[in-house]
Amino acid sequence: MSNTPKTRKLAVRLLKDSFEPDSALKDGHGLDENVWPPLVDGRLFTGRSRLRPPRWIGFLEEGTGEKLNLGVRHASAVLFIPVASRWMVFTFGGGLYALKQESYEIGFGLRCVLNAIDPESLKSLDVSTPEQTTIQRRIQASQESELGIFNITTDRDILKKIQGKAVDNEFAKNMTGADALTMSTPVFAKDLKKKAEEVLDIYHQDNYKERFGWVDYVAHVREKETCEKLNACLIVNLKSDAESAHLAAPEIIDPEIMGDFRYRGTKSRETYPTLSLTDYLAAAEKSTLSVEQLKRHKIVLVQDDNTELTRWPIFNSLVYETEYQGGLYVLSTGCWYRVDTDFADEVNAFFEKVMCGPILPDTKVKTTEDEYIGDLKRAQPDWACLHTKNIKCDKWSSAIESCDFLTPENQFIHIKNKAESATLSHLFNQGVVSAEAFKRDAEFRKELNAKIRDAHSGFQSPCPDHEKPIAGGDFAVVYAVMREPYKGNGDMGLPFFSKVALRNAKQRLDDLGFQTQFSWVRKEEAA
């Protein structure tokens, strides 16, 4: 045998403290235990699936008109190696599918790679944004690169998987980390125990905090037991005062789509102009409320002729924040997230600073965004109403709404109904894009002047000479959000991830020289 080991591709997981090989394998896993050399001190399970015809065989038989004798069989192996009172698991072939998902550590491989990887030699990142968890992004570089090349937002994007080159080539060459650690490494089978010890040592390090500390800002919670306890907290809250919770569309609704909402699965057949947790709870059987019910009941967007446009589970539309065992947890688009305490404090302090007193008047609970803008136009004749007066310029891929109102004090006011995470992210980005176009695009300013003249002939344009460069410090972007206060304490609340999105928007507006303000428009029963 050669003295130089071949480079092998290994997939490794770490069992949780409470699991051992027998309890980690699924019932009926179909694997047999094999004798493994005592030198390695492990337990090996192997098996083969029965011969099955491939899924595409029927299509070929249809064309040939005869029976084809084709079949596929999959081999599986799971090797458990004890390391420091824990069990490391090496899976081969279909061996992964014999493991209970709750038996191994979530994010184990990700942490290993972050501790061992060369930060200048990244190859691929998988990320998701909490407001859009159904959209996953894989960003690949054509050559080994540093993090900045991947253009991710570190305080908003959740890192799910990372691939790159290890610092220590004797430990591994290429590494990929998610729940499992997958690595190309030179190793003999007899040395797997030593390799497992090296992996566990790397897992317990915290080198990543210097280079990738931002990954701890927001963590996707996937541990079944923790999610069940958080779901229980949610149900208790909804059955009592429903504070710190509200309904939000889990995706952006095209503003050109006109429709009302219906809560399918409840005893009510009514339609509602806006989403309201209060309306849903009144229509649902509150005494039997459960997570299963929240997932079964649907929000349906319908048109006047009862045509169904789209639907979402109630659970996926809930936004809820709670403290649990000293941490802040957020439910958004059907997923739970744990927010780092220091990061949460930092974001909340930012929001308190950017939030200003009432700029716009309160309104009634059932008032829509268009109705409110119409009322405000009549109440503020000195303001230029630019709502829906979009501007199309060659430098921008789509038409831009400069703002809903432009005031004589050079405030670009953007108004949005309801504190919905996905919608607010769109709102904040809209304000940034408008400010950037206003400052950097003379053609946009020219068109804006024309829109201002159409909307308010006596309004003094902030850029009478559109060719003249703009000094951003003379202008402010104001985000005004309409929503009802929480029942009971009367507080107003913005989802945590919306605060993060607002902070990112402010940073971009700061670079443009614009001021940023946030203000509530309270929707009261009797305004």
Coordinates of C-alpha atoms in Angstrom, one line a residue:
M1 CA 0.0 0.0 0.0
S2 CA 1.3 3.5 -0.9
N3 CA 2.5 5.6 2.0
T4 CA 0.7 8.6 0.5
P5 CA -3.1 8.5 1.0
K6 CA -5.4 9.3 -1.9
T7 CA -7.6 12.3 -1.8
R8 CA -11.1 11.3 -0.8
K9 CA -14.4 13.2 -0.8
L10 CA -16.0 12.8 2.6
A11 CA -19.4 13.9 3.9
V12 CA -19.4 14.4 7.7
R13 CA -22.0 15.2 10.3
L14 CA -22.0 15.5 14.1
L15 CA -24.6 13.8 16.1
K16 CA -26.3 15.8 18.9
D17 CA -25.4 15.0 22.5
S18 CA -28.6 13.0 23.0
F19 CA -28.1 10.7 20.0
E20 CA -26.2 7.5 19.5
P21 CA -26.0 5.3 16.3
D22 CA -29.0 3.2 17.1
S23 CA -31.2 6.2 18.0
A24 CA -29.9 8.3 15.1
L25 CA -30.9 5.7 12.4
K26 CA -34.5 5.8 11.1
D27 CA -36.8 2.9 11.9
G28 CA -36.7 0.5 9.1
H29 CA -33.5 2.0 7.6
G30 CA -32.7 -1.3 5.9
L31 CA -29.0 -1.3 6.7
D32 CA -27.0 -4.1 8.2
E33 CA -24.3 -3.6 10.8
N34 CA -20.9 -4.8 9.6
V35 CA -17.7 -5.7 11.5
W36 CA -15.3 -2.7 11.4
P37 CA -11.7 -3.0 12.4
P38 CA -11.2 -2.2 16.1
L39 CA -8.4 0.1 15.2
V40 CA -10.9 2.6 13.9
D41 CA -13.3 2.0 16.8
G42 CA -16.5 2.7 14.9
R43 CA -19.8 1.2 13.8
L44 CA -20.5 0.6 10.2
F45 CA -23.9 0.1 8.6
T46 CA -24.3 -0.8 4.9
G47 CA -27.0 -1.8 2.5
R48 CA -28.4 -1.8 -1.0
S49 CA -31.8 -0.9 -2.2
R50 CA -33.8 -3.4 -4.2
L51 CA -33.6 -3.3 -8.0
R52 CA -36.0 -0.7 -9.3
P53 CA -36.8 0.3 -12.9
P54 CA -35.8 3.9 -13.7
R55 CA -38.5 6.5 -13.8
W56 CA -38.0 7.1 -17.5
I57 CA -38.3 3.4 -18.6
G58 CA -42.0 3.7 -19.4
F59 CA -41.4 6.4 -21.9
L60 CA -38.8 4.3 -23.8
E61 CA -41.1 1.2 -23.6
E62 CA -43.9 3.3 -25.1
G63 CA -41.6 4.0 -28.1
T64 CA -40.1 0.6 -28.5
G65 CA -43.3 -1.3 -27.9
E66 CA -41.5 -3.9 -25.8
K67 CA -40.5 -4.6 -22.2
L68 CA -37.0 -3.3 -21.4
N69 CA -35.0 -5.2 -18.8
L70 CA -33.4 -2.2 -17.0
G71 CA -33.0 -1.5 -13.4
V72 CA -31.1 0.7 -10.9
R73 CA -29.9 -0.1 -7.4
H74 CA -28.4 2.3 -4.8
A75 CA -25.7 1.4 -2.3
S76 CA -25.6 3.1 1.1
A77 CA -23.1 3.2 4.1
V78 CA -23.1 5.0 7.4
L79 CA -20.0 5.0 9.6
F80 CA -20.3 6.2 13.2
I81 CA -17.0 7.1 14.9
P82 CA -16.9 8.1 18.6
V83 CA -15.0 11.3 19.3
A84 CA -14.8 13.0 22.8
S85 CA -18.1 11.6 24.0
R86 CA -19.8 12.5 20.7
W87 CA -20.4 10.5 17.5
M88 CA -19.1 11.7 14.1
V89 CA -21.0 10.3 11.1
F90 CA -19.6 9.7 7.7
T91 CA -22.2 8.9 5.1
F92 CA -21.7 7.3 1.7
G93 CA -24.1 7.0 -1.2
G94 CA -27.7 7.1 0.1
G95 CA -26.5 6.7 3.7
L96 CA -27.7 10.2 4.6
Y97 CA -31.3 9.2 4.1
A98 CA -31.0 6.6 6.8
L99 CA -30.4 9.3 9.4
K100 CA -33.1 11.1 11.3
Q101 CA -32.9 14.8 10.5
E102 CA -33.3 15.8 14.1
S103 CA -30.3 13.6 15.1
Y104 CA -27.4 15.8 13.8
E105 CA -26.2 19.3 14.5
I106 CA -27.7 22.0 12.3
G107 CA -25.0 24.2 10.6
F108 CA -22.2 22.0 11.7
G109 CA -20.5 21.9 8.3
L110 CA -21.0 25.7 7.8
R111 CA -19.1 26.5 11.1
C112 CA -16.3 24.0 10.3
V113 CA -15.7 25.6 6.9
L114 CA -15.9 29.2 8.2
N115 CA -13.2 28.3 10.8
A116 CA -10.9 26.5 8.3
I117 CA -11.4 28.3 5.0
D118 CA -9.1 30.8 3.4
P119 CA -11.2 34.0 3.3
E120 CA -9.5 35.1 0.1
S121 CA -10.3 31.8 -1.7
L122 CA -14.1 31.6 -1.7
K123 CA -15.8 29.8 -4.6
S124 CA -19.5 29.7 -3.9
L125 CA -22.1 31.1 -1.5
D126 CA -25.8 30.0 -1.0
V127 CA -27.7 32.8 0.8
S128 CA -31.4 33.7 1.4
T129 CA -33.1 36.8 2.7
P130 CA -35.6 36.4 5.6
E131 CA -38.2 38.4 3.8
Q132 CA -38.0 36.2 0.7
T133 CA -37.1 32.7 2.1
T134 CA -38.7 31.0 -0.8
I135 CA -36.0 32.6 -3.1
Q136 CA -32.6 31.1 -2.7
R137 CA -29.5 32.6 -4.3
R138 CA -26.4 30.7 -5.3
I139 CA -23.5 33.1 -6.1
Q140 CA -20.5 31.6 -7.8
A141 CA -17.2 33.2 -8.7
S142 CA -15.2 32.1 -11.8
Q143 CA -12.1 32.0 -9.7
E144 CA -11.2 32.0 -6.0
S145 CA -12.2 35.3 -4.5
E146 CA -12.7 37.3 -1.3
L147 CA -16.2 37.9 0.2
G148 CA -16.7 41.4 -1.3
I149 CA -16.8 40.0 -4.8
F150 CA -20.1 38.2 -3.9
N151 CA -22.0 41.4 -3.2
I152 CA -24.1 40.2 -0.3
T153 CA -25.7 42.3 2.4
T154 CA -24.1 40.9 5.6
D155 CA -26.7 42.1 8.0
R156 CA -29.6 40.8 6.0
D157 CA -28.6 37.8 4.0
I158 CA -28.4 34.4 5.8
L159 CA -25.5 32.3 4.8
K160 CA -26.7 28.7 4.2
K161 CA -23.7 27.1 2.4
I162 CA -20.2 28.1 1.6
Q163 CA -17.5 26.6 -0.6
G164 CA -13.8 27.4 -0.8
K165 CA -10.2 26.4 -0.3
A166 CA -8.9 25.3 3.2
V167 CA -6.0 27.2 4.7
D168 CA -4.4 23.9 5.8
N169 CA -4.1 21.7 2.7
E170 CA -3.0 18.7 4.8
F171 CA -6.3 18.9 6.6
A172 CA -8.4 19.4 3.4
K173 CA -8.2 20.9 0.0
N174 CA -11.7 22.0 -1.0
M175 CA -14.4 22.3 1.6
T176 CA -18.2 22.9 1.4
G177 CA -20.2 23.5 4.5
A178 CA -23.9 23.5 5.4
D179 CA -25.4 21.0 7.9
A180 CA -22.8 18.6 6.6
L181 CA -19.1 19.2 6.1
T182 CA -18.1 17.9 2.6
M183 CA -14.3 18.0 2.0
S184 CA -11.7 16.6 -0.3
T185 CA -9.0 15.4 1.9
P186 CA -6.0 13.0 1.7
V187 CA -6.8 10.1 4.2
F188 CA -6.5 6.4 4.7
A189 CA -9.5 4.5 6.0
K190 CA -7.6 3.5 9.1
D191 CA -7.0 7.2 9.9
L192 CA -10.7 8.3 9.9
K193 CA -10.7 8.4 13.7
K194 CA -7.9 11.0 13.7
K195 CA -9.6 12.9 10.9
A196 CA -12.8 13.0 12.9
E197 CA -10.9 14.4 15.9
E198 CA -9.4 17.1 13.7
V199 CA -12.9 18.0 12.4
L200 CA -14.4 18.2 15.9
D201 CA -11.5 20.4 17.0
I202 CA -12.1 22.8 14.1
Y203 CA -15.8 22.8 14.9
H204 CA -15.2 24.0 18.4
Q205 CA -12.9 26.9 17.3
D206 CA -14.3 30.4 16.9
N207 CA -11.9 31.8 14.2
Y208 CA -14.9 32.7 12.1
K209 CA -15.9 35.5 14.4
E210 CA -13.0 37.6 13.2
R211 CA -13.7 37.2 9.5
F212 CA -17.3 36.1 9.3
G213 CA -18.8 37.3 12.6
W214 CA -21.9 38.6 10.7
V215 CA -23.2 35.0 10.2
D216 CA -24.3 35.1 13.8
Y217 CA -26.5 38.2 13.3
V218 CA -29.5 36.2 12.0
A219 CA -29.7 32.4 12.2
H220 CA -32.4 30.3 10.6
V221 CA -33.8 28.1 13.3
R222 CA -34.4 24.5 12.1
E223 CA -34.2 22.5 15.3
K224 CA -37.6 20.8 15.6
E225 CA -37.8 21.1 19.4
T226 CA -37.0 24.9 19.4
C227 CA -39.5 25.6 16.6
E228 CA -42.2 23.7 18.4
K229 CA -41.6 25.7 21.6
L230 CA -41.6 29.0 19.6
N231 CA -44.8 27.9 17.9
A232 CA -46.4 27.3 21.3
C233 CA -45.4 30.9 22.3
L234 CA -47.1 32.1 19.1
I235 CA -50.4 30.3 19.8
V236 CA -50.5 31.6 23.4
N237 CA -50.0 35.1 22.2
L238 CA -52.7 34.8 19.5
K239 CA -55.2 33.4 22.0
S240 CA -54.6 36.2 24.4
D241 CA -53.9 39.7 23.2
A242 CA -52.1 39.1 19.9
E243 CA -49.5 41.7 20.7
S244 CA -46.3 41.8 18.6
A245 CA -48.0 39.9 15.8
H246 CA -49.7 41.0 12.6
L247 CA -50.5 39.7 9.1
A248 CA -48.4 40.6 6.1
A249 CA -48.4 39.4 2.6
P250 CA -45.3 37.1 2.2
E251 CA -44.7 38.5 -1.2
I252 CA -45.1 41.9 -2.9
I253 CA -48.5 42.4 -4.4
D254 CA -48.6 44.2 -7.8
P255 CA -50.3 47.6 -7.0
E256 CA -52.2 47.4 -10.3
I257 CA -54.0 44.3 -9.0
M258 CA -57.2 45.4 -7.3
G259 CA -58.8 42.9 -4.9
D260 CA -60.0 42.1 -1.4
F261 CA -58.9 39.5 1.0
R262 CA -60.8 36.5 2.3
Y263 CA -59.8 34.0 5.1
R264 CA -60.5 30.6 3.6
G265 CA -61.1 27.8 6.1
T266 CA -62.8 30.1 8.6
K267 CA -66.5 30.4 9.3
S268 CA -66.5 33.8 7.5
R269 CA -67.2 34.3 3.8
E270 CA -66.6 38.1 4.1
T271 CA -64.0 39.9 2.1
Y272 CA -61.8 42.7 3.6
P273 CA -60.0 45.6 1.9
T274 CA -56.8 45.1 4.0
L275 CA -55.1 42.3 5.9
S276 CA -56.0 42.3 9.6
L277 CA -55.0 39.8 12.2
T278 CA -58.0 41.0 14.3
D279 CA -60.4 40.2 11.4
Y280 CA -58.8 36.7 10.9
L281 CA -59.0 35.8 14.6
A282 CA -62.6 37.0 14.8
A283 CA -63.4 34.7 11.8
A284 CA -61.4 31.7 13.1
E285 CA -62.3 29.3 15.9
K286 CA -59.9 31.0 18.4
S287 CA -60.4 28.3 21.1
T288 CA -59.0 25.6 18.9
L289 CA -56.3 27.7 17.3
S290 CA -53.2 25.7 16.4
V291 CA -50.2 25.8 14.1
E292 CA -51.8 23.1 12.0
Q293 CA -54.9 25.4 11.6
L294 CA -52.7 28.4 10.7
K295 CA -51.1 26.4 8.0
R296 CA -54.4 25.0 6.7
H297 CA -56.2 28.3 6.7
K298 CA -55.5 30.5 3.7
I299 CA -55.5 34.2 2.9
V300 CA -57.0 34.5 -0.6
L301 CA -56.8 37.6 -2.7
V302 CA -60.0 37.8 -4.8
Q303 CA -61.4 40.2 -7.4
D304 CA -64.9 41.6 -7.5
D305 CA -66.1 38.7 -9.6
N306 CA -64.8 36.3 -7.0
T307 CA -61.8 35.3 -9.2
E308 CA -59.0 34.0 -7.0
L309 CA -55.7 35.7 -7.8
T310 CA -53.4 34.2 -5.3
R311 CA -53.3 32.6 -1.8
W312 CA -51.0 32.0 1.1
P313 CA -51.2 30.0 4.4
I314 CA -52.0 32.2 7.4
F315 CA -48.8 30.9 9.1
N316 CA -46.7 32.1 6.2
S317 CA -48.3 35.5 6.5
L318 CA -47.7 36.0 10.2
V319 CA -45.0 38.4 11.5
Y320 CA -44.3 37.8 15.1
E321 CA -41.4 38.6 17.4
T322 CA -40.8 37.1 20.9
E323 CA -38.1 36.7 23.4
Y324 CA -37.2 33.1 24.4
Q325 CA -34.5 31.9 26.7
G326 CA -32.7 35.3 26.5
G327 CA -32.8 35.6 22.7
L328 CA -34.9 37.5 20.2
Y329 CA -36.8 35.2 17.7
V330 CA -38.7 36.4 14.7
L331 CA -41.3 34.6 12.6
S332 CA -41.3 35.8 9.0
T333 CA -42.7 34.1 5.9
G334 CA -43.3 30.8 7.7
C335 CA -39.7 30.5 9.1
W336 CA -38.2 31.2 12.5
Y337 CA -35.0 33.2 13.0
R338 CA -32.8 33.9 16.0
V339 CA -31.4 37.4 16.1
D340 CA -28.1 38.0 17.8
T341 CA -28.7 40.1 21.0
D342 CA -26.1 42.8 20.3
F343 CA -27.2 43.1 16.7
A344 CA -30.8 43.4 17.7
D345 CA -29.9 46.2 20.2
E346 CA -27.9 48.0 17.5
V347 CA -30.7 47.9 15.0
N348 CA -33.4 48.9 17.5
A349 CA -31.2 51.9 18.6
F350 CA -30.8 52.9 14.9
F351 CA -34.6 52.8 14.5
E352 CA -35.3 54.9 17.5
K353 CA -32.9 57.5 16.1
V354 CA -34.3 57.6 12.6
M355 CA -37.9 57.6 13.7
C356 CA -39.4 61.1 14.0
G357 CA -42.7 62.4 15.3
P358 CA -45.9 62.5 13.3
I359 CA -45.5 64.2 9.9
L360 CA -48.8 63.2 8.4
P361 CA -52.3 63.1 10.0
D362 CA -53.9 59.9 11.5
T363 CA -56.6 58.2 9.6
K364 CA -59.3 55.5 9.9
V365 CA -58.6 51.8 10.1
K366 CA -60.3 50.9 6.9
T367 CA -58.7 53.7 4.8
T368 CA -56.8 52.4 1.8
E369 CA -53.5 53.9 0.6
D370 CA -55.1 55.6 -2.4
E371 CA -57.9 57.0 -0.2
Y372 CA -55.4 58.4 2.2
I373 CA -53.3 60.0 -0.5
G374 CA -56.5 61.6 -1.9
D375 CA -57.4 63.0 1.5
L376 CA -53.9 64.3 2.0
K377 CA -53.9 66.0 -1.4
R378 CA -56.9 68.0 -0.4
A379 CA -55.6 68.8 3.0
Q380 CA -52.1 69.9 1.8
P381 CA -52.7 72.1 -1.3
D382 CA -49.2 73.4 -1.0
W383 CA -47.6 70.0 -1.7
A384 CA -47.1 68.5 -5.1
C385 CA -48.8 65.2 -5.4
L386 CA -46.7 62.9 -7.6
H387 CA -48.4 59.6 -6.7
T388 CA -48.5 57.2 -9.8
K389 CA -46.8 59.9 -11.9
N390 CA -43.9 57.6 -12.9
I391 CA -40.9 58.7 -14.9
K392 CA -39.2 56.5 -17.5
C393 CA -35.6 57.3 -18.2
D394 CA -33.1 55.4 -20.4
K395 CA -30.7 54.9 -17.5
W396 CA -33.3 52.9 -15.5
S397 CA -34.8 49.6 -16.4
S398 CA -38.4 50.5 -15.3
A399 CA -40.4 53.7 -14.6
I400 CA -39.7 55.3 -11.3
E401 CA -42.2 57.0 -8.9
S402 CA -40.3 59.9 -7.5
C403 CA -42.5 60.1 -4.4
D404 CA -46.1 60.4 -3.4
F405 CA -45.7 64.0 -2.2
L406 CA -42.9 66.6 -2.7
T407 CA -43.1 69.4 0.0
P408 CA -41.8 73.0 -0.2
E409 CA -39.2 71.9 2.4
N410 CA -37.8 69.4 -0.2
Q411 CA -39.1 66.3 1.5
F412 CA -39.7 63.4 -0.8
I413 CA -42.6 61.6 1.1
H414 CA -43.2 57.9 0.3
I415 CA -46.4 56.4 1.8
K416 CA -47.2 52.7 2.3
N417 CA -50.1 51.0 3.9
K418 CA -49.4 48.4 6.6
A419 CA -46.1 47.3 8.1
E420 CA -45.4 44.3 5.8
S421 CA -41.8 43.1 5.6
A422 CA -41.6 42.4 1.9
T423 CA -43.7 45.5 1.0
L424 CA -41.6 47.8 3.2
S425 CA -38.3 46.5 1.7
H426 CA -39.8 47.5 -1.7
L427 CA -40.8 50.9 -0.3
F428 CA -37.3 51.6 1.2
N429 CA -35.6 50.6 -2.0
Q430 CA -38.0 52.8 -4.0
G431 CA -36.9 55.8 -2.0
V432 CA -33.3 55.1 -2.6
V433 CA -33.7 54.5 -6.4
S434 CA -35.7 57.8 -6.6
A435 CA -33.1 59.7 -4.7
E436 CA -30.3 58.3 -6.8
A437 CA -32.1 59.1 -10.1
F438 CA -32.9 62.6 -8.8
K439 CA -29.2 63.3 -7.9
R440 CA -27.4 61.7 -10.8
D441 CA -29.8 61.8 -13.8
A442 CA -30.4 65.2 -15.4
E443 CA -33.0 63.6 -17.7
F444 CA -34.9 62.3 -14.7
R445 CA -34.9 65.8 -13.2
K446 CA -36.2 67.3 -16.4
E447 CA -39.1 64.8 -16.5
L448 CA -39.7 65.5 -12.8
N449 CA -40.1 69.2 -13.5
A450 CA -42.7 68.4 -16.1
K451 CA -44.6 66.2 -13.6
I452 CA -44.5 68.9 -11.0
R453 CA -45.9 71.5 -13.4
D454 CA -48.7 69.0 -14.3
A455 CA -49.5 68.3 -10.6
H456 CA -49.1 71.8 -9.1
S457 CA -48.5 74.7 -11.5
G458 CA -47.5 77.0 -8.6
F459 CA -45.1 74.7 -6.9
Q460 CA -41.4 75.8 -6.9
S461 CA -39.3 73.0 -8.3
P462 CA -36.3 72.0 -6.2
C463 CA -34.3 71.8 -9.5
P464 CA -35.5 74.6 -11.8
D465 CA -32.4 74.1 -13.9
H466 CA -32.3 70.3 -14.4
E467 CA -28.8 70.4 -15.8
K468 CA -27.4 71.8 -12.6
P469 CA -25.8 69.2 -10.3
I470 CA -27.8 68.4 -7.1
A471 CA -26.4 68.9 -3.6
G472 CA -28.1 66.0 -1.7
G473 CA -27.9 67.6 1.7
D474 CA -30.8 69.9 0.9
F475 CA -33.2 67.0 0.6
A476 CA -34.8 64.4 2.8
V477 CA -36.5 61.1 2.1
V478 CA -39.5 60.5 4.4
Y479 CA -41.0 57.0 4.7
A480 CA -44.5 57.2 6.2
V481 CA -46.2 53.9 7.0
M482 CA -49.9 53.5 7.7
R483 CA -50.9 50.9 10.3
E484 CA -53.1 50.2 13.3
P485 CA -51.5 50.3 16.8
Y486 CA -51.3 47.0 18.7
K487 CA -54.4 46.2 20.7
G488 CA -53.9 46.7 24.4
N489 CA -50.8 48.9 24.7
G490 CA -51.4 51.0 21.6
D491 CA -47.8 50.7 20.5
M492 CA -46.7 50.8 16.9
G493 CA -44.3 48.1 15.7
L494 CA -42.1 47.6 12.7
P495 CA -40.9 44.0 11.9
F496 CA -37.2 43.5 12.8
F497 CA -36.2 42.6 9.3
S498 CA -37.9 45.8 8.0
K499 CA -35.8 47.8 10.4
V500 CA -32.7 46.1 9.0
A501 CA -33.9 47.0 5.4
L502 CA -34.5 50.6 6.5
R503 CA -31.0 50.8 7.9
N504 CA -29.5 49.6 4.7
A505 CA -31.6 52.1 2.8
K506 CA -30.4 54.9 5.1
Q507 CA -26.8 54.0 4.5
R508 CA -27.3 54.3 0.8
L509 CA -29.1 57.6 1.2
D510 CA -26.3 58.9 3.4
D511 CA -23.9 58.2 0.5
L512 CA -26.1 60.3 -1.7
G513 CA -26.2 63.1 0.8
F514 CA -29.9 62.7 1.6
Q515 CA -31.5 62.8 5.1
T516 CA -33.7 59.9 6.1
Q517 CA -36.8 60.0 8.3
F518 CA -39.4 57.4 9.3
S519 CA -42.9 58.3 10.5
W520 CA -46.0 56.4 11.5
V521 CA -49.5 57.2 10.2
R522 CA -51.8 55.8 12.9
K523 CA -54.9 54.0 11.7
E524 CA -57.5 54.4 14.5
E525 CA -61.1 53.2 14.8
A526 CA -62.3 56.8 15.3
A527 CA -59.9 59.3 13.6

